[in-house]
Coordinates of C-alpha atoms in Angstrom, one line a residue:
Chain A
M1 CA -2.6 20.6 -42.9
K2 CA -0.5 17.7 -44.2
V3 CA 1.2 15.8 -41.4
T4 CA 4.7 14.6 -42.2
M5 CA 6.9 12.4 -40.1
Q6 CA 9.3 15.3 -39.7
A7 CA 6.5 17.6 -38.5
L8 CA 5.6 15.0 -35.8
V9 CA 9.3 14.7 -34.7
D10 CA 9.8 18.5 -34.6
F11 CA 6.6 18.9 -32.5
V12 CA 7.8 16.4 -29.9
Y13 CA 11.2 18.1 -29.7
L14 CA 9.5 21.5 -29.4
E15 CA 7.3 20.3 -26.5
A16 CA 10.4 19.4 -24.5
R17 CA 12.0 22.7 -25.3
L18 CA 9.0 24.7 -24.1
I19 CA 9.1 22.9 -20.8
D20 CA 12.9 23.4 -20.4
E21 CA 12.6 27.1 -21.2
R22 CA 9.6 27.4 -18.8
R23 CA 7.3 28.6 -21.6
F24 CA 4.5 26.9 -19.8
P25 CA 1.5 28.8 -21.2
E26 CA 2.7 28.1 -24.8
W27 CA 3.3 24.5 -23.7
L28 CA -0.3 24.2 -22.3
D29 CA -1.6 25.4 -25.7
M30 CA -0.1 22.4 -27.3
F31 CA -2.7 20.2 -25.6
T32 CA -6.3 19.8 -26.8
E33 CA -9.0 20.7 -24.4
D34 CA -9.8 17.1 -23.7
A35 CA -6.2 16.1 -23.4
I36 CA -4.8 13.7 -20.7
Y37 CA -1.3 13.7 -19.4
W38 CA -0.7 10.3 -17.8
M39 CA 2.2 9.0 -15.8
P40 CA 1.5 5.4 -14.6
L41 CA 2.7 4.2 -11.2
E42 CA 3.2 0.6 -12.2
W43 CA 5.2 -1.2 -14.9
D44 CA 2.9 -2.1 -17.9
Q45 CA 0.0 -0.4 -16.2
V46 CA -3.2 -0.6 -18.3
E47 CA -5.8 0.7 -15.9
E48 CA -6.2 4.5 -16.1
K49 CA -8.8 5.6 -13.6
L50 CA -9.5 2.8 -11.2
T51 CA -6.0 2.6 -9.7
T52 CA -3.4 5.0 -8.5
S53 CA -1.2 6.8 -11.1
L54 CA 1.6 9.3 -10.5
L55 CA -0.3 11.7 -12.7
Y56 CA -3.5 11.5 -14.7
E57 CA -4.2 15.1 -15.4
D58 CA -6.8 16.8 -17.5
K59 CA -6.4 20.4 -18.9
L60 CA -7.9 21.9 -15.7
L61 CA -5.3 20.3 -13.5
L62 CA -2.5 21.1 -16.0
R63 CA -3.6 24.7 -16.0
T64 CA -3.6 24.7 -12.2
R65 CA 0.0 23.4 -12.2
V66 CA 1.2 26.0 -14.6
E67 CA -0.5 28.9 -12.7
R68 CA 0.8 27.5 -9.4
L69 CA 4.4 27.4 -10.6
E70 CA 4.4 31.2 -10.9
G71 CA 2.2 31.9 -7.8
A72 CA 3.3 34.4 -5.2
R73 CA 2.8 31.9 -2.3
T74 CA 4.1 28.8 -4.1
F75 CA 6.7 28.2 -1.4
S76 CA 8.0 25.0 -3.0
Q77 CA 9.0 27.0 -6.0
K78 CA 11.1 29.6 -4.1
P79 CA 13.6 29.2 -5.6
Q80 CA 12.2 27.7 -8.7
S81 CA 13.1 24.3 -10.1
R82 CA 14.9 23.9 -13.4
C83 CA 14.7 20.9 -15.7
Q84 CA 16.3 19.5 -18.8
H85 CA 15.0 16.9 -21.3
L86 CA 17.4 14.9 -23.4
L87 CA 15.4 13.1 -26.0
Q88 CA 16.3 10.3 -28.3
M89 CA 14.9 11.0 -31.8
P90 CA 11.1 10.4 -31.6
Q91 CA 10.0 7.4 -33.5
V92 CA 6.7 7.6 -35.4
D93 CA 4.7 4.5 -34.6
S94 CA 1.6 5.2 -36.6
M95 CA 0.1 7.9 -38.8
D96 CA -3.7 7.6 -39.4
S97 CA -4.9 10.8 -41.0
A98 CA -8.4 9.3 -41.5
A99 CA -8.7 8.9 -37.7
N100 CA -6.7 12.1 -37.1
A101 CA -4.3 10.1 -34.8
Y102 CA -0.6 10.1 -34.9
Q103 CA 1.5 8.1 -32.4
T104 CA 5.1 8.7 -31.4
W105 CA 7.5 7.0 -29.0
T106 CA 10.4 8.9 -27.5
A107 CA 13.0 7.6 -25.1
F108 CA 14.3 10.3 -22.7
H109 CA 16.5 11.3 -19.8
Y110 CA 15.1 14.1 -17.6
A111 CA 16.9 16.1 -15.0
E112 CA 15.1 18.3 -12.5
T113 CA 17.0 20.4 -10.0
R114 CA 16.3 22.7 -7.1
F115 CA 18.8 24.1 -4.6
D116 CA 21.6 21.5 -4.5
E117 CA 19.5 18.5 -5.3
Q118 CA 19.4 17.0 -8.8
Q119 CA 17.1 14.2 -9.7
I120 CA 17.5 12.1 -12.9
L121 CA 14.6 10.2 -14.4
A122 CA 14.6 8.1 -17.5
G123 CA 11.8 6.6 -19.5
W124 CA 9.7 6.7 -22.6
A125 CA 7.0 9.2 -23.7
R126 CA 4.2 8.1 -25.9
H127 CA 2.4 11.0 -27.6
T128 CA -1.0 10.7 -29.3
L129 CA -1.2 13.7 -31.5
C130 CA -3.9 15.1 -33.7
V131 CA -4.5 18.1 -36.0
E132 CA -6.7 20.8 -34.6
N133 CA -7.1 24.4 -36.0
D134 CA -4.5 23.5 -38.7
G135 CA -1.8 22.7 -36.2
L136 CA -0.6 19.6 -34.3
R137 CA -1.9 19.2 -30.7
I138 CA -1.4 16.6 -28.0
R139 CA -4.4 14.5 -27.2
K140 CA -2.6 12.2 -24.8
K141 CA 0.9 12.0 -23.4
R142 CA 1.8 8.9 -21.5
V143 CA 5.1 9.0 -19.7
D144 CA 6.5 5.6 -18.4
L145 CA 9.4 6.0 -16.0
V146 CA 11.9 3.1 -16.0
N147 CA 11.7 3.2 -12.2
C148 CA 8.0 4.1 -11.9
D149 CA 7.7 2.1 -8.7
A150 CA 10.6 3.6 -6.9
P151 CA 10.3 6.0 -3.9
F152 CA 10.6 9.6 -5.4
R153 CA 11.4 13.0 -4.0
N154 CA 9.3 15.9 -5.4
I155 CA 8.8 15.9 -9.1
Q156 CA 7.5 19.5 -9.6
L157 CA 7.9 20.3 -13.3
F158 CA 6.9 18.2 -16.4
V159 CA 8.7 15.1 -17.5
Chain B
M1 CA 22.2 2.5 38.2
Q2 CA 19.6 4.6 36.4
N3 CA 19.4 3.8 32.7
P4 CA 20.5 7.1 31.0
A5 CA 18.1 6.5 28.2
V6 CA 15.2 7.0 30.6
N7 CA 16.2 10.5 31.4
R8 CA 17.2 11.2 27.8
I9 CA 13.6 10.5 26.9
K10 CA 11.9 12.2 29.9
N11 CA 13.9 15.4 29.3
L12 CA 12.5 15.8 25.8
Q13 CA 9.2 17.1 26.9
R14 CA 8.0 19.9 29.2
P15 CA 4.4 21.2 29.3
G16 CA 3.3 22.4 25.8
E17 CA 6.8 21.9 24.3
V18 CA 8.9 19.1 22.7
H19 CA 12.6 19.3 22.5
R20 CA 14.0 19.3 18.9
D21 CA 16.1 16.3 19.6
A22 CA 12.9 14.2 19.3
Y23 CA 13.0 15.1 15.6
V24 CA 16.7 15.5 14.8
A25 CA 18.8 13.3 17.1
Q26 CA 19.8 9.9 15.7
D27 CA 20.2 8.4 19.2
V28 CA 16.6 9.2 20.0
F29 CA 15.6 7.7 16.6
D30 CA 17.5 4.5 17.5
L31 CA 15.6 4.3 20.8
E32 CA 12.3 4.7 18.9
M33 CA 13.2 1.7 16.8
K34 CA 14.2 -0.4 19.8
H35 CA 11.3 0.5 22.1
L36 CA 8.4 2.5 20.7
F37 CA 8.0 0.6 17.4
R38 CA 8.4 -2.8 19.1
N39 CA 6.0 -2.1 22.0
A40 CA 3.2 -0.6 19.8
W41 CA 1.0 -2.5 17.4
A42 CA 2.1 -1.9 13.8
Y43 CA 0.2 -2.4 10.5
V44 CA 1.9 -4.9 8.2
G45 CA -0.6 -5.3 5.3
H46 CA -4.0 -6.3 4.1
A47 CA -5.2 -9.9 3.6
S48 CA -6.4 -9.0 0.1
Q49 CA -2.7 -8.6 -0.9
I50 CA -2.2 -12.3 -0.4
P51 CA -5.5 -13.9 -1.6
N52 CA -4.1 -17.4 -2.4
R53 CA -2.3 -20.0 -0.3
S54 CA 1.5 -19.4 -0.3
D55 CA 1.0 -15.8 -1.5
Y56 CA 3.4 -13.5 0.3
Y57 CA 4.0 -9.8 0.8
A58 CA 7.4 -8.6 2.1
T59 CA 7.7 -5.3 3.8
T60 CA 9.3 -3.6 6.8
V61 CA 8.1 -2.8 10.3
A62 CA 10.3 -0.1 11.7
D63 CA 13.8 -1.4 10.9
Q64 CA 12.8 -5.0 10.6
P65 CA 12.4 -7.0 7.4
I66 CA 9.0 -8.7 7.7
L67 CA 7.2 -11.3 5.6
M68 CA 3.5 -11.9 5.6
V69 CA 2.2 -15.1 4.1
R70 CA -1.0 -17.1 3.7
H71 CA -0.5 -20.6 5.1
K72 CA -2.1 -23.8 3.7
D73 CA -4.8 -23.6 6.4
D74 CA -5.6 -20.0 5.1
T75 CA -4.3 -18.4 8.3
I76 CA -2.0 -15.5 7.8
H77 CA 1.5 -15.8 9.3
V78 CA 4.0 -13.0 9.8
M79 CA 7.7 -13.7 10.3
Y80 CA 11.0 -12.1 10.0
N81 CA 12.3 -12.2 6.5
R82 CA 15.6 -13.8 7.4
C83 CA 17.0 -17.3 6.8
P84 CA 17.8 -18.8 10.2
H85 CA 21.1 -20.2 8.7
K86 CA 23.2 -17.1 7.6
G87 CA 20.7 -14.3 7.7
T88 CA 19.9 -14.0 4.0
Q89 CA 16.6 -12.4 3.2
V90 CA 14.6 -15.4 2.0
V91 CA 12.3 -13.2 -0.2
I92 CA 13.6 -10.2 -2.0
D93 CA 10.6 -9.1 -4.2
T94 CA 7.7 -7.4 -2.4
K95 CA 5.1 -9.9 -3.5
G96 CA 4.7 -13.4 -5.0
N97 CA 3.8 -17.0 -4.4
A98 CA 6.2 -19.3 -2.6
G99 CA 4.8 -22.5 -4.0
K100 CA 5.0 -25.3 -1.5
F101 CA 8.0 -23.9 0.3
F102 CA 10.1 -20.8 0.7
R103 CA 13.6 -21.8 -0.4
C104 CA 16.6 -19.7 0.6
P105 CA 18.6 -18.8 -2.5
Y106 CA 21.9 -19.2 -0.7
H107 CA 22.1 -22.8 0.6
A108 CA 18.6 -24.1 -0.3
W109 CA 17.3 -24.5 3.2
S110 CA 13.5 -24.6 2.7
F111 CA 10.7 -23.6 5.0
R112 CA 7.0 -24.3 5.1
T113 CA 4.7 -21.3 4.8
D114 CA 4.4 -21.1 8.6
G115 CA 8.1 -20.6 8.7
S116 CA 9.0 -24.1 10.1
L117 CA 12.1 -25.8 8.6
A118 CA 11.2 -28.3 5.9
S119 CA 14.6 -29.5 4.8
V120 CA 18.3 -28.8 4.7
P121 CA 20.6 -30.2 1.9
L122 CA 23.2 -32.7 3.2
K123 CA 21.4 -32.9 6.4
R124 CA 23.8 -35.6 7.7
G125 CA 26.4 -32.9 8.1
Y126 CA 24.5 -31.9 11.2
D127 CA 24.5 -35.4 12.7
N128 CA 25.9 -35.3 16.3
T129 CA 26.0 -31.5 16.3
D130 CA 23.0 -30.9 18.5
F131 CA 21.5 -29.1 15.5
E132 CA 17.9 -29.8 16.8
K133 CA 18.6 -27.7 19.8
S134 CA 19.8 -24.7 17.8
C135 CA 17.5 -21.7 17.0
A136 CA 18.2 -22.3 13.3
A137 CA 16.4 -25.6 13.5
K138 CA 13.2 -23.8 14.5
G139 CA 13.1 -22.2 11.0
M140 CA 12.1 -18.7 10.2
T141 CA 11.2 -16.7 13.3
S142 CA 7.5 -15.7 13.7
V143 CA 6.8 -12.2 15.2
A144 CA 5.7 -12.3 18.8
H145 CA 2.1 -11.1 18.4
I146 CA -0.2 -11.1 15.3
K147 CA -3.7 -9.9 15.0
N148 CA -5.9 -10.1 11.9
Y149 CA -8.6 -7.4 12.4
R150 CA -11.1 -7.6 9.6
D151 CA -8.3 -8.4 7.1
F152 CA -6.0 -5.7 8.4
I153 CA -2.9 -7.5 9.7
F154 CA -1.1 -6.0 12.7
V155 CA 1.9 -7.2 14.7
K156 CA 3.6 -6.3 17.9
L157 CA 7.3 -7.3 18.0
N158 CA 7.8 -7.1 21.8
D159 CA 6.0 -8.8 24.6
A160 CA 5.9 -5.4 26.5
G161 CA 3.0 -3.2 25.6
P162 CA -0.8 -3.8 25.8
D163 CA -2.8 -6.4 23.9
F164 CA -4.5 -5.5 20.6
E165 CA -7.9 -4.5 22.0
S166 CA -6.4 -2.4 24.9
F167 CA -4.0 -0.7 22.5
F168 CA -6.6 0.5 20.0
G169 CA -9.8 0.6 22.1
D170 CA -12.6 2.6 20.5
S171 CA -10.3 4.0 17.8
L172 CA -11.1 0.9 15.8
S173 CA -14.4 2.6 15.1
S174 CA -12.6 4.5 12.3
L175 CA -11.3 1.3 10.7
D176 CA -14.8 -0.3 11.1
N177 CA -16.4 2.7 9.3
M178 CA -14.0 2.4 6.4
I179 CA -14.7 -1.3 6.0
D180 CA -18.5 -1.0 6.6
R181 CA -18.7 1.4 3.7
S182 CA -18.6 -1.7 1.5
P183 CA -22.1 -3.2 1.2
V184 CA -20.5 -6.6 2.0
G185 CA -18.1 -5.2 4.6
R186 CA -15.0 -6.1 2.7
L187 CA -12.1 -4.1 1.3
Q188 CA -9.5 -5.0 -1.3
V189 CA -6.1 -3.3 -1.8
V190 CA -5.9 -1.8 -5.3
G191 CA -2.6 -1.4 -7.1
A192 CA 0.8 -0.4 -5.7
P193 CA 1.3 2.2 -3.1
L194 CA 2.7 5.6 -3.9
R195 CA 6.1 5.9 -2.3
Y196 CA 7.3 9.4 -1.4
L197 CA 10.6 10.1 0.2
H198 CA 10.8 13.0 2.7
H199 CA 14.0 14.4 4.3
C200 CA 12.3 15.0 7.6
N201 CA 11.4 13.1 10.8
W202 CA 8.4 10.7 10.6
K203 CA 6.6 12.5 13.5
M204 CA 6.3 15.7 11.5
L205 CA 4.2 13.9 8.9
V206 CA 2.1 12.2 11.5
E207 CA 1.5 15.5 13.3
N208 CA 0.5 17.2 10.1
Q209 CA -2.4 14.8 9.7
T210 CA -4.3 16.6 12.4
D211 CA -2.8 20.0 11.9
T212 CA -5.9 22.0 10.7
C213 CA -4.2 25.4 10.8
H214 CA -2.0 24.7 7.8
P215 CA -4.2 23.9 4.8
M216 CA -5.4 27.4 4.0
V217 CA -1.8 28.7 4.4
A218 CA 0.5 26.0 3.0
H219 CA -1.9 24.8 0.4
E220 CA -3.0 28.3 -0.9
S221 CA -0.7 27.7 -3.9
S222 CA -2.4 24.5 -4.9
A223 CA -6.0 24.5 -3.6
G224 CA -6.1 28.3 -3.9
T225 CA -5.1 28.1 -7.5
V226 CA -7.8 25.5 -8.3
K227 CA -10.3 27.8 -6.5
D228 CA -9.2 30.8 -8.6
I229 CA -9.4 28.9 -11.9
W230 CA -12.8 27.4 -11.0
E231 CA -14.2 30.8 -10.1
K232 CA -12.8 32.4 -13.2
E233 CA -14.6 29.8 -15.2
G234 CA -17.9 30.7 -13.6
G235 CA -17.7 28.4 -10.6
D236 CA -21.2 27.1 -11.1
G237 CA -22.6 23.9 -12.4
P238 CA -21.5 20.5 -11.3
R239 CA -18.0 20.5 -9.9
P240 CA -15.5 18.2 -11.7
M241 CA -14.3 15.5 -9.3
A242 CA -10.9 17.1 -9.0
V243 CA -12.4 20.4 -7.9
E244 CA -14.6 18.6 -5.4
V245 CA -11.5 16.9 -4.0
I246 CA -9.2 19.9 -3.7
L247 CA -11.5 22.9 -3.0
P248 CA -12.3 22.0 0.6
F249 CA -8.6 22.4 1.5
M250 CA -9.2 26.2 1.2
S251 CA -12.0 26.1 3.8
S252 CA -11.9 28.7 6.5
Y253 CA -10.5 28.5 10.0
E254 CA -14.1 28.5 11.3
F255 CA -14.8 25.4 9.2
F256 CA -11.8 23.6 10.6
E257 CA -12.6 24.7 14.2
G258 CA -16.1 23.3 13.8
M259 CA -14.8 20.0 12.4
G260 CA -13.7 18.9 15.8
I261 CA -10.9 16.6 17.0
R262 CA -11.3 13.5 19.0
T263 CA -8.4 11.8 20.9
W264 CA -8.2 8.3 22.3
D265 CA -5.8 6.6 24.7
N266 CA -2.4 5.4 23.4
G267 CA -1.9 8.3 21.0
H268 CA -4.8 7.6 18.6
G269 CA -7.1 10.3 17.4
H270 CA -8.9 11.9 14.4
T271 CA -10.1 15.1 12.8
G272 CA -13.6 15.5 11.5
V273 CA -15.9 14.7 14.5
H274 CA -18.9 16.6 13.2
H275 CA -18.1 17.1 9.5
S276 CA -15.0 17.3 7.4
I277 CA -13.5 18.2 4.0
H278 CA -14.9 14.8 2.8
S279 CA -18.6 15.6 3.8
D280 CA -19.8 17.2 0.6
Y281 CA -18.8 14.8 -2.1
S282 CA -21.5 14.0 -4.6
V283 CA -23.4 10.8 -4.2
A284 CA -22.6 7.7 -6.3
P285 CA -25.8 6.6 -8.1
G286 CA -27.3 3.5 -6.5
Y287 CA -24.8 3.3 -3.7
E288 CA -27.0 4.5 -0.8
E289 CA -29.7 2.0 -1.9
Q290 CA -27.1 -0.8 -1.9
M291 CA -26.0 0.2 1.6
Q292 CA -29.6 0.4 2.9
A293 CA -30.3 -3.0 1.4
A294 CA -27.2 -4.4 3.1
Y295 CA -27.5 -2.8 6.6
G296 CA -31.0 -1.4 6.9
A297 CA -31.8 2.4 6.6
E298 CA -30.7 3.4 10.0
K299 CA -27.3 1.7 10.1
A300 CA -26.6 2.7 6.5
A301 CA -27.3 6.3 7.4
A302 CA -25.0 6.1 10.4
I303 CA -22.1 4.6 8.4
L304 CA -22.4 7.2 5.6
G305 CA -23.0 10.0 8.1
E306 CA -19.5 9.6 9.6
N307 CA -17.1 11.7 7.6
R308 CA -14.0 11.4 9.7
H309 CA -11.1 13.2 8.1
N310 CA -7.8 11.7 9.2
T311 CA -7.6 9.0 11.8
I312 CA -4.1 8.5 13.3
Y313 CA -3.3 5.0 14.5
F314 CA -0.3 5.7 16.7
P315 CA 2.5 5.6 16.0
N316 CA 2.7 6.0 12.2
M317 CA -0.4 5.1 10.3
M318 CA -3.3 7.2 9.1
I319 CA -6.5 6.2 7.4
K320 CA -9.3 8.2 5.6
G321 CA -12.5 6.2 6.0
P322 CA -14.6 8.2 3.5
I323 CA -11.8 8.0 0.9
Q324 CA -10.6 4.4 1.7
S325 CA -7.0 5.2 1.9
L326 CA -4.2 4.3 4.3
R327 CA -0.9 6.0 4.7
L328 CA 2.2 4.7 6.5
F329 CA 4.9 7.1 7.6
K330 CA 7.8 4.7 7.6
P331 CA 10.8 5.9 9.7
I332 CA 14.1 5.4 7.9
A333 CA 16.4 7.7 9.9
A334 CA 15.9 10.7 12.2
D335 CA 15.7 12.9 9.0
K336 CA 14.3 10.4 6.5
T337 CA 10.8 9.1 6.1
L338 CA 9.2 7.0 3.4
V339 CA 5.5 7.6 3.0
E340 CA 3.4 4.8 1.4
S341 CA -0.1 5.7 0.3
W342 CA -2.4 2.8 -0.3
I343 CA -6.0 2.7 -1.6
F344 CA -8.8 0.2 -1.2
R345 CA -11.8 -0.9 -3.3
L346 CA -15.1 -1.1 -1.4
V347 CA -16.1 -4.6 -2.6
D348 CA -19.4 -4.5 -4.5
A349 CA -19.7 -0.7 -4.4
P350 CA -19.9 1.4 -7.6
D351 CA -16.6 2.0 -9.4
I352 CA -17.1 5.8 -9.3
L353 CA -16.1 5.6 -5.6
L354 CA -12.8 3.9 -6.5
E355 CA -12.2 6.4 -9.2
R356 CA -12.5 9.2 -6.6
T357 CA -10.2 7.3 -4.2
A358 CA -7.6 6.8 -6.9
M359 CA -7.9 10.5 -7.9
Y360 CA -7.5 11.7 -4.3
N361 CA -4.4 9.5 -3.8
R362 CA -2.6 10.9 -6.9
I363 CA -3.8 14.5 -6.5
I364 CA -2.9 14.7 -2.7
N365 CA -0.4 12.1 -1.9
A366 CA 1.9 11.5 -4.9
P367 CA 5.5 12.8 -5.2
T368 CA 4.0 14.5 -8.3
S369 CA 1.2 16.1 -6.3
I370 CA 1.1 19.8 -5.9
V371 CA -0.4 19.4 -2.5
G372 CA 2.4 17.1 -1.6
H373 CA 4.9 19.6 -2.8
D374 CA 3.4 22.2 -0.5
D375 CA 3.7 19.9 2.5
L376 CA 7.1 18.5 1.9
E377 CA 8.5 22.0 1.6
M378 CA 7.2 22.8 5.1
Y379 CA 8.5 19.6 6.7
E380 CA 12.0 19.9 5.2
R381 CA 12.2 23.6 6.1
A382 CA 11.3 22.6 9.7
Q383 CA 13.8 19.8 9.7
S384 CA 16.5 22.2 8.7
G385 CA 15.3 25.0 11.0
L386 CA 15.4 22.7 14.0
S387 CA 19.2 22.5 13.8
S388 CA 19.1 26.1 15.2
D389 CA 20.6 26.3 18.7
G390 CA 19.0 29.6 19.2
M391 CA 15.8 27.9 20.3
Q392 CA 15.5 24.3 21.0
W393 CA 11.8 23.7 21.7
V394 CA 8.9 23.0 19.4
N395 CA 5.6 24.6 20.6
V396 CA 2.5 22.4 20.8
Q397 CA 0.5 24.5 23.2
R398 CA -2.5 25.6 21.0
L399 CA -5.8 25.3 22.8
Y400 CA -4.3 23.4 25.8
E401 CA -6.9 22.4 28.3
D402 CA -6.3 21.1 31.9
G403 CA -7.0 17.4 32.3
E404 CA -6.0 16.3 28.8
G405 CA -5.1 12.6 28.8
T406 CA -7.1 11.8 32.0
T407 CA -10.0 10.3 30.1
P408 CA -9.9 7.5 27.5
E409 CA -11.6 9.7 24.9
A410 CA -12.2 13.4 24.5
T411 CA -13.4 15.8 21.8
Y412 CA -12.1 19.3 21.2
N413 CA -12.3 22.3 18.9
G414 CA -11.0 21.3 15.5
T415 CA -7.9 23.5 15.6
T416 CA -6.5 22.2 18.9
E417 CA -3.1 20.6 19.0
A418 CA -4.4 18.2 21.6
Q419 CA -3.9 15.2 19.3
M420 CA -0.2 16.1 18.9
R421 CA 0.1 16.3 22.7
N422 CA -1.8 13.0 22.9
Q423 CA 0.8 11.4 20.6
F424 CA 3.7 12.7 22.6
R425 CA 2.2 11.3 25.9
A426 CA 1.9 7.9 24.2
W427 CA 5.3 8.4 22.7
E428 CA 6.9 8.7 26.1
K429 CA 4.8 5.8 27.5
F430 CA 5.8 3.4 24.8
M431 CA 9.4 4.5 24.7
L432 CA 9.9 3.9 28.4
M433 CA 7.8 0.7 29.0
S434 CA 10.6 -1.6 27.9
M435 CA 13.5 0.3 29.3
D436 CA 15.2 -0.8 32.6
G437 CA 14.0 1.8 35.1
G438 CA 11.3 3.0 32.8
V439 CA 7.6 3.1 33.7
A440 CA 5.8 -0.3 33.9
P441 CA 3.2 -0.8 31.2

């Protein structure tokens, strides 16, 4: 497939929509099998594995989250959380078809609610995308929260 | 006249039960700040957070702003983070280096790194005012009691209460074990702590650390789902590290019964006397050999053979020796607790151990952790439920035995609530010891 800037932008928008609409199995399929979803704990964090992060999830852990959200005894999801992403237009930082690597940078506001409590998070998502089986996939998603070092309440869905 | 606070506290317990006001009443919380948290030893931070002279770390102990700093002679000083002049917090960031002096940003009073007053601008304005006799002239106030135990810095704010050794007694064996797991006997703090805000009383979190009847129930949604997925995928072959970490949460009641619980005087205790959910982790290549070279075969085997699960250091700290993590359950209000989860590197040990430590921290302790979500839901439902007037007592009777608390140390079936009762005995003791009309220490 030929990767255009518009295709990359549309893909990042679609990802947010699938989360907001709780279409989690479809969302999971957007990730490669070796994908990593990373949310650092510290500002400008470089280290991935040898320090604490908020999230550093492989596909197995992401699959666990998705299954858990619908589980009969997932008490923290009774009632379920809802979320909404507001994305600034994704910017394409690099397109390297030879390396099959495409980078985007997207500023966002994210709201997650459950019962009467609403939490607003803001930050930037960096997607590393690739082409697999003739479609775009996420190889890595890095989410940096602007207040990454703040005390948080539960964050149960996907930023 | 009898101090009404004494009866207020004494009336919150009867055999096997604790009154809900211990968890929900703000007046009881205020008494905890004033008495319990000042009479007990509290952890401040780790020496590795301030490796160089004049490095500082600012934090809180109970409701007090506290500053820990490395002085020019390499000793660690702990003082109240408050300018003696008008009360301004001298340091506002959590860490940094003071240079030669701390300098208050309001009127430029400056202080040496032991807190003593170095200079005041326009000093002659204090001529003939008896300034030297004021408490301000003494500089920043040091806390009453400081102990550096193998790089772990503890303080006690009041003079009441036991000295460090009597307070902790043999419970220090858990801290020793965590430190000894480094071939050179040294730990280093790694990264920032996770910070997780709970709308519940701090004691619920502390009690949950030795509550072995909840994992297979409350964590069925997280650990149970990992188990299902792992089994669906065949469930054989080497377990990924994440599976190794989460799966033991689904262990049976019998497993947790056999784990055992040990209690010590003054509210300390731990789960995992005989084995624990940390016992079956895969071995890091080369690590055992390093430990044997450092300690000899026998001592190395003894250190690595301990797999204590959660050790409570009363009132509000928990460590996991085999994981090298430390959690502080910081009380903010009767219904508000900030949990900080810290991790350590075993100096000179293989990186794979730190990788597991970091993974454990984010999978189990983060505000983004599915295991954390399970727990927070239970605490906050309990905090809300306790507002019920229909029943005002919390039950902690499970596996009660006559004679509990009469020996400095005891071991029990791993599903007992004896450690919760142990904490509440200590709670009353440390609440009352500095009250007029309370019990003498």
